[in-house]
C-alpha positions as protocol buffer text, in pm:
chain_id: "A"
residue {
  index: 1
  type: MET
  ca { x: 949 y: -739 z: 17 }
}
residue {
  index: 2
  type: VAL
  ca { x: 534 y: -876 z: 116 }
}
residue {
  index: 3
  type: SER
  ca { x: 605 y: -651 z: 417 }
}
residue {
  index: 4
  type: THR
  ca { x: 638 y: -336 z: 228 }
}
residue {
  index: 5
  type: HIS
  ca { x: 374 y: -421 z: -67 }
}
residue {
  index: 6
  type: LEU
  ca { x: 180 y: -507 z: 262 }
}
residue {
  index: 7
  type: VAL
  ca { x: 191 y: -172 z: 406 }
}
residue {
  index: 8
  type: THR
  ca { x: 140 y: 55 z: 117 }
}
residue {
  index: 9
  type: GLY
  ca { x: -157 y: -55 z: 39 }
}
residue {
  index: 10
  type: PHE
  ca { x: -237 y: 15 z: 350 }
}
residue {
  index: 11
  type: PHE
  ca { x: -96 y: 372 z: 344 }
}
residue {
  index: 12
  type: ALA
  ca { x: -283 y: 377 z: 22 }
}
residue {
  index: 13
  type: GLY
  ca { x: -593 y: 269 z: 180 }
}
residue {
  index: 14
  type: ALA
  ca { x: -584 y: 480 z: 451 }
}
residue {
  index: 15
  type: GLY
  ca { x: -526 y: 778 z: 299 }
}
residue {
  index: 16
  type: LEU
  ca { x: -841 y: 672 z: 87 }
}
residue {
  index: 17
  type: VAL
  ca { x: -1042 y: 624 z: 421 }
}
residue {
  index: 18
  type: SER
  ca { x: -983 y: 974 z: 483 }
}
residue {
  index: 19
  type: PHE
  ca { x: -1036 y: 1193 z: 193 }
}
residue {
  index: 20
  type: LEU
  ca { x: -1351 y: 959 z: 136 }
}
residue {
  index: 21
  type: HIS
  ca { x: -1498 y: 1051 z: 542 }
}
residue {
  index: 22
  type: LEU
  ca { x: -1454 y: 667 z: 573 }
}
residue {
  index: 23
  type: HIS
  ca { x: -1628 y: 536 z: 885 }
}
residue {
  index: 24
  type: ASP
  ca { x: -1726 y: 185 z: 1040 }
}
residue {
  index: 25
  type: MET
  ca { x: -1739 y: -139 z: 800 }
}
residue {
  index: 26
  type: ALA
  ca { x: -1693 y: 130 z: 498 }
}
residue {
  index: 27
  type: ALA
  ca { x: -1326 y: 200 z: 622 }
}
residue {
  index: 28
  type: VAL
  ca { x: -1256 y: -146 z: 765 }
}
residue {
  index: 29
  type: GLY
  ca { x: -1385 y: -277 z: 394 }
}
residue {
  index: 30
  type: LEU
  ca { x: -1178 y: -51 z: 206 }
}
residue {
  index: 31
  type: LEU
  ca { x: -850 y: -104 z: 433 }
}
residue {
  index: 32
  type: ILE
  ca { x: -874 y: -476 z: 400 }
}
residue {
  index: 33
  type: GLY
  ca { x: -949 y: -440 z: -29 }
}
residue {
  index: 34
  type: ALA
  ca { x: -643 y: -223 z: -16 }
}
residue {
  index: 35
  type: THR
  ca { x: -408 y: -431 z: 194 }
}
residue {
  index: 36
  type: GLY
  ca { x: -513 y: -744 z: -56 }
}
residue {
  index: 37
  type: GLY
  ca { x: -467 y: -536 z: -408 }
}
residue {
  index: 38
  type: ALA
  ca { x: -124 y: -448 z: -321 }
}
residue {
  index: 39
  type: LEU
  ca { x: -72 y: -815 z: -342 }
}
residue {
  index: 40
  type: LEU
  ca { x: -247 y: -885 z: -665 }
}
residue {
  index: 41
  type: PRO
  ca { x: 44 y: -772 z: -916 }
}
residue {
  index: 42
  type: ASP
  ca { x: 245 y: -1061 z: -798 }
}
residue {
  index: 43
  type: ILE
  ca { x: 52 y: -1364 z: -893 }
}
residue {
  index: 44
  type: ASP
  ca { x: 288 y: -1345 z: -1207 }
}
residue {
  index: 45
  type: HIS
  ca { x: 606 y: -1518 z: -1019 }
}
residue {
  index: 46
  type: PRO
  ca { x: 546 y: -1842 z: -846 }
}
residue {
  index: 47
  type: LYS
  ca { x: 735 y: -1824 z: -537 }
}
residue {
  index: 48
  type: SER
  ca { x: 576 y: -1471 z: -470 }
}
residue {
  index: 49
  type: TRP
  ca { x: 339 y: -1512 z: -104 }
}
residue {
  index: 50
  type: LEU
  ca { x: 50 y: -1520 z: -355 }
}
residue {
  index: 51
  type: GLY
  ca { x: 162 y: -1704 z: -599 }
}
residue {
  index: 52
  type: ARG
  ca { x: 294 y: -1995 z: -320 }
}
residue {
  index: 53
  type: ARG
  ca { x: -82 y: -2034 z: -271 }
}
residue {
  index: 54
  type: ILE
  ca { x: -181 y: -2025 z: -610 }
}
residue {
  index: 55
  type: PRO
  ca { x: 43 y: -2170 z: -820 }
}
residue {
  index: 56
  type: PHE
  ca { x: -201 y: -2292 z: -1022 }
}
residue {
  index: 57
  type: ILE
  ca { x: -285 y: -1941 z: -1130 }
}
residue {
  index: 58
  type: SER
  ca { x: 68 y: -1756 z: -1082 }
}
residue {
  index: 59
  type: MET
  ca { x: 295 y: -2027 z: -1295 }
}
residue {
  index: 60
  type: PRO
  ca { x: 109 y: -1992 z: -1595 }
}
residue {
  index: 61
  type: ILE
  ca { x: 95 y: -1603 z: -1615 }
}
residue {
  index: 62
  type: ALA
  ca { x: 487 y: -1601 z: -1511 }
}
residue {
  index: 63
  type: ALA
  ca { x: 534 y: -1884 z: -1818 }
}
residue {
  index: 64
  type: VAL
  ca { x: 300 y: -1662 z: -2037 }
}
residue {
  index: 65
  type: PHE
  ca { x: 443 y: -1330 z: -1914 }
}
residue {
  index: 66
  type: GLY
  ca { x: 712 y: -1323 z: -1648 }
}
residue {
  index: 67
  type: HIS
  ca { x: 753 y: -1184 z: -1389 }
}
residue {
  index: 68
  type: ARG
  ca { x: 689 y: -804 z: -1381 }
}
residue {
  index: 69
  type: GLY
  ca { x: 521 y: -815 z: -1699 }
}
residue {
  index: 70
  type: ILE
  ca { x: 117 y: -755 z: -1801 }
}
residue {
  index: 71
  type: THR
  ca { x: 34 y: -750 z: -1431 }
}
residue {
  index: 72
  type: HIS
  ca { x: 229 y: -449 z: -1338 }
}
residue {
  index: 73
  type: SER
  ca { x: 129 y: -281 z: -1625 }
}
residue {
  index: 74
  type: LEU
  ca { x: -164 y: 9 z: -1666 }
}
residue {
  index: 75
  type: LEU
  ca { x: -353 y: -241 z: -1917 }
}
residue {
  index: 76
  type: ALA
  ca { x: -336 y: -466 z: -1601 }
}
residue {
  index: 77
  type: VAL
  ca { x: -478 y: -185 z: -1363 }
}
residue {
  index: 78
  type: VAL
  ca { x: -777 y: -102 z: -1658 }
}
residue {
  index: 79
  type: GLY
  ca { x: -832 y: -450 z: -1648 }
}
residue {
  index: 80
  type: LEU
  ca { x: -894 y: -484 z: -1321 }
}
residue {
  index: 81
  type: ALA
  ca { x: -1138 y: -239 z: -1254 }
}
residue {
  index: 82
  type: LEU
  ca { x: -1332 y: -347 z: -1568 }
}
residue {
  index: 83
  type: ALA
  ca { x: -1333 y: -651 z: -1351 }
}
residue {
  index: 84
  type: LEU
  ca { x: -1464 y: -594 z: -1066 }
}
residue {
  index: 85
  type: ARG
  ca { x: -1725 y: -314 z: -1214 }
}
residue {
  index: 86
  type: TYR
  ca { x: -1824 y: -634 z: -1430 }
}
residue {
  index: 87
  type: GLY
  ca { x: -1847 y: -861 z: -1119 }
}
residue {
  index: 88
  type: LEU
  ca { x: -2005 y: -571 z: -885 }
}
residue {
  index: 89
  type: ALA
  ca { x: -2288 y: -517 z: -1143 }
}
residue {
  index: 90
  type: GLN
  ca { x: -2374 y: -932 z: -1215 }
}
residue {
  index: 91
  type: TRP
  ca { x: -2416 y: -972 z: -828 }
}
residue {
  index: 92
  type: GLN
  ca { x: -2622 y: -659 z: -792 }
}
residue {
  index: 93
  type: LEU
  ca { x: -2379 y: -469 z: -611 }
}
residue {
  index: 94
  type: VAL
  ca { x: -2277 y: -178 z: -693 }
}
residue {
  index: 95
  type: GLY
  ca { x: -2379 y: 148 z: -447 }
}
residue {
  index: 96
  type: THR
  ca { x: -2275 y: -129 z: -141 }
}
residue {
  index: 97
  type: GLY
  ca { x: -1995 y: -153 z: 70 }
}
residue {
  index: 98
  type: TRP
  ca { x: -1827 y: -455 z: -164 }
}
residue {
  index: 99
  type: ALA
  ca { x: -1776 y: -150 z: -417 }
}
residue {
  index: 100
  type: LEU
  ca { x: -1581 y: -1 z: -166 }
}
residue {
  index: 101
  type: VAL
  ca { x: -1354 y: -269 z: -114 }
}
residue {
  index: 102
  type: ALA
  ca { x: -1354 y: -292 z: -505 }
}
residue {
  index: 103
  type: VAL
  ca { x: -1188 y: 63 z: -460 }
}
residue {
  index: 104
  type: GLY
  ca { x: -985 y: -41 z: -245 }
}
residue {
  index: 105
  type: VAL
  ca { x: -805 y: -422 z: -449 }
}
residue {
  index: 106
  type: ALA
  ca { x: -806 y: -146 z: -736 }
}
residue {
  index: 107
  type: ALA
  ca { x: -581 y: 101 z: -454 }
}
residue {
  index: 108
  type: GLY
  ca { x: -358 y: -138 z: -330 }
}
residue {
  index: 109
  type: TYR
  ca { x: -252 y: -319 z: -667 }
}
residue {
  index: 110
  type: LEU
  ca { x: -143 y: 90 z: -791 }
}
residue {
  index: 111
  type: SER
  ca { x: 35 y: 74 z: -485 }
}
residue {
  index: 112
  type: HIS
  ca { x: 225 y: -233 z: -600 }
}
residue {
  index: 113
  type: ILE
  ca { x: 321 y: -58 z: -904 }
}
residue {
  index: 114
  type: ALA
  ca { x: 385 y: 240 z: -759 }
}
residue {
  index: 115
  type: GLY
  ca { x: 626 y: 60 z: -513 }
}
residue {
  index: 116
  type: ASP
  ca { x: 837 y: -164 z: -787 }
}
residue {
  index: 117
  type: PHE
  ca { x: 820 y: 196 z: -1001 }
}
residue {
  index: 118
  type: VAL
  ca { x: 1066 y: 305 z: -739 }
}
residue {
  index: 119
  type: THR
  ca { x: 1310 y: 71 z: -752 }
}
residue {
  index: 120
  type: HIS
  ca { x: 1646 y: -47 z: -1017 }
}
residue {
  index: 121
  type: GLY
  ca { x: 1405 y: -302 z: -1188 }
}
residue {
  index: 122
  type: GLY
  ca { x: 1125 y: -24 z: -1226 }
}
residue {
  index: 123
  type: VAL
  ca { x: 771 y: -155 z: -1404 }
}
residue {
  index: 124
  type: PRO
  ca { x: 647 y: -220 z: -1755 }
}
residue {
  index: 125
  type: LEU
  ca { x: 306 y: 80 z: -1695 }
}
residue {
  index: 126
  type: LEU
  ca { x: 278 y: 43 z: -2177 }
}
residue {
  index: 127
  type: TRP
  ca { x: 312 y: -315 z: -2158 }
}
residue {
  index: 128
  type: PRO
  ca { x: 327 y: -486 z: -2440 }
}
residue {
  index: 129
  type: VAL
  ca { x: 608 y: -215 z: -2530 }
}
residue {
  index: 130
  type: LYS
  ca { x: 869 y: -388 z: -2327 }
}
residue {
  index: 131
  type: ARG
  ca { x: 1060 y: -41 z: -2185 }
}
residue {
  index: 132
  type: ARG
  ca { x: 973 y: -24 z: -1838 }
}
residue {
  index: 133
  type: PHE
  ca { x: 991 y: 275 z: -1639 }
}
residue {
  index: 134
  type: SER
  ca { x: 1117 y: 402 z: -1321 }
}
residue {
  index: 135
  type: SER
  ca { x: 1168 y: 666 z: -1146 }
}
residue {
  index: 136
  type: PRO
  ca { x: 1451 y: 901 z: -1131 }
}
residue {
  index: 137
  type: LEU
  ca { x: 1601 y: 799 z: -798 }
}
residue {
  index: 138
  type: THR
  ca { x: 1535 y: 417 z: -737 }
}
residue {
  index: 139
  type: PHE
  ca { x: 1607 y: 170 z: -479 }
}
residue {
  index: 140
  type: LEU
  ca { x: 1756 y: -195 z: -419 }
}
residue {
  index: 141
  type: THR
  ca { x: 1417 y: -416 z: -274 }
}
residue {
  index: 142
  type: GLY
  ca { x: 1525 y: -594 z: 3 }
}
residue {
  index: 143
  type: GLY
  ca { x: 1777 y: -401 z: 198 }
}
residue {
  index: 144
  type: ALA
  ca { x: 1740 y: -124 z: 539 }
}
residue {
  index: 145
  type: PHE
  ca { x: 1643 y: 198 z: 285 }
}
residue {
  index: 146
  type: GLU
  ca { x: 1323 y: -63 z: 183 }
}
residue {
  index: 147
  type: ARG
  ca { x: 1268 y: -154 z: 532 }
}
residue {
  index: 148
  type: LEU
  ca { x: 1296 y: 173 z: 651 }
}
residue {
  index: 149
  type: LEU
  ca { x: 1028 y: 287 z: 403 }
}
residue {
  index: 150
  type: GLY
  ca { x: 758 y: 23 z: 544 }
}
residue {
  index: 151
  type: PHE
  ca { x: 840 y: 198 z: 850 }
}
residue {
  index: 152
  type: ALA
  ca { x: 750 y: 516 z: 768 }
}
residue {
  index: 153
  type: LEU
  ca { x: 461 y: 400 z: 538 }
}
residue {
  index: 154
  type: ALA
  ca { x: 324 y: 199 z: 830 }
}
residue {
  index: 155
  type: LEU
  ca { x: 382 y: 484 z: 1124 }
}
residue {
  index: 156
  type: GLY
  ca { x: 174 y: 717 z: 842 }
}
residue {
  index: 157
  type: ALA
  ca { x: -102 y: 505 z: 745 }
}
residue {
  index: 158
  type: GLY
  ca { x: -137 y: 507 z: 1190 }
}
residue {
  index: 159
  type: TRP
  ca { x: -91 y: 856 z: 1144 }
}
residue {
  index: 160
  type: VAL
  ca { x: -386 y: 965 z: 884 }
}
residue {
  index: 161
  type: LEU
  ca { x: -569 y: 691 z: 1087 }
}
residue {
  index: 162
  type: LEU
  ca { x: -526 y: 825 z: 1446 }
}
residue {
  index: 163
  type: GLU
  ca { x: -605 y: 1205 z: 1256 }
}
residue {
  index: 164
  type: HIS
  ca { x: -928 y: 1067 z: 1120 }
}
residue {
  index: 165
  type: PHE
  ca { x: -1075 y: 841 z: 1373 }
}
residue {
  index: 166
  type: ALA
  ca { x: -947 y: 995 z: 1738 }
}
residue {
  index: 167
  type: PRO
  ca { x: -777 y: 1338 z: 1643 }
}
residue {
  index: 168
  type: GLU
  ca { x: -812 y: 1365 z: 2037 }
}
residue {
  index: 169
  type: VAL
  ca { x: -637 y: 1104 z: 2078 }
}
residue {
  index: 170
  type: LEU
  ca { x: -379 y: 1217 z: 1872 }
}
residue {
  index: 171
  type: ASP
  ca { x: -378 y: 1607 z: 2018 }
}
residue {
  index: 172
  type: TYR
  ca { x: -325 y: 1432 z: 2351 }
}
residue {
  index: 173
  type: VAL
  ca { x: -28 y: 1221 z: 2241 }
}
residue {
  index: 174
  type: LEU
  ca { x: 139 y: 1506 z: 2096 }
}
residue {
  index: 175
  type: LYS
  ca { x: 83 y: 1725 z: 2328 }
}
residue {
  index: 176
  type: HIS
  ca { x: 236 y: 1542 z: 2595 }
}
residue {
  index: 177
  type: THR
  ca { x: 555 y: 1364 z: 2372 }
}
residue {
  index: 178
  type: LEU
  ca { x: 564 y: 1718 z: 2343 }
}
residue {
  index: 179
  type: THR
  ca { x: 603 y: 1792 z: 2712 }
}
residue {
  index: 180
  type: VAL
  ca { x: 820 y: 1531 z: 2790 }
}
residue {
  index: 181
  type: LEU
  ca { x: 1052 y: 1639 z: 2511 }
}
residue {
  index: 182
  type: ARG
  ca { x: 1070 y: 1985 z: 2666 }
}
residue {
  index: 183
  type: SER
  ca { x: 1132 y: 1829 z: 3024 }
}
residue {
  index: 184
  type: LEU
  ca { x: 1377 y: 1595 z: 2841 }
}
residue {
  index: 185
  type: ALA
  ca { x: 1599 y: 1915 z: 2710 }
}
residue {
  index: 186
  type: THR
  ca { x: 1556 y: 2133 z: 3010 }
}
residue {
  index: 187
  type: PHE
  ca { x: 1729 y: 1846 z: 3221 }
}
residue {
  index: 188
  type: ALA
  ca { x: 1986 y: 1772 z: 2947 }
}
residue {
  index: 189
  type: VAL
  ca { x: 2092 y: 2137 z: 2965 }
}
residue {
  index: 190
  type: ARG
  ca { x: 2084 y: 2139 z: 3315 }
}
residue {
  index: 191
  type: ALA
  ca { x: 2333 y: 1847 z: 3306 }
}
residue {
  index: 192
  type: ILE
  ca { x: 2538 y: 2012 z: 3044 }
}
residue {
  index: 193
  type: GLY
  ca { x: 2576 y: 2321 z: 3276 }
}
residue {
  index: 194
  type: ALA
  ca { x: 2703 y: 2121 z: 3571 }
}
residue {
  index: 195
  type: VAL
  ca { x: 2985 y: 1961 z: 3399 }
}
């Protein structure tokens, strides 16, 4: 599902923003790159969100390679990294904020492949070798587990960004949440004792 890939890319971007100690527009650029980059591998599927918007690219890729073919491989990751590096160098953008957008795109792309790796279909990491690789524990796409995973990743990304940008807000929320939970527990114990 497109929403799960978007959230996974955003989660990967949030982790990198925190890890790299980025702030302001650098953080925003990386997050946008990661979220958008998470959609790129499905360019090989004409009915995907991205494929429907640029069918003149999606349809030929799908016809030649099929869905979850080359675009879901390590070869594509290396190709993307080289293309981004070349593009940044050609436009003299190395060392600028655009380089962080490119890092985000690569992280989002990898997050998509990692997400598909944990599904029943797996991914052809070593394309052109036809063998598909998948995690020992997999799930069916489009089900309740995928929605729950997407929700958990969205919460995780929010947590990471709050911890990075506003740790005092997170401390305040946690402190008051614990106070409310203690009050509810005390009320429940008294209510049960009164019965």
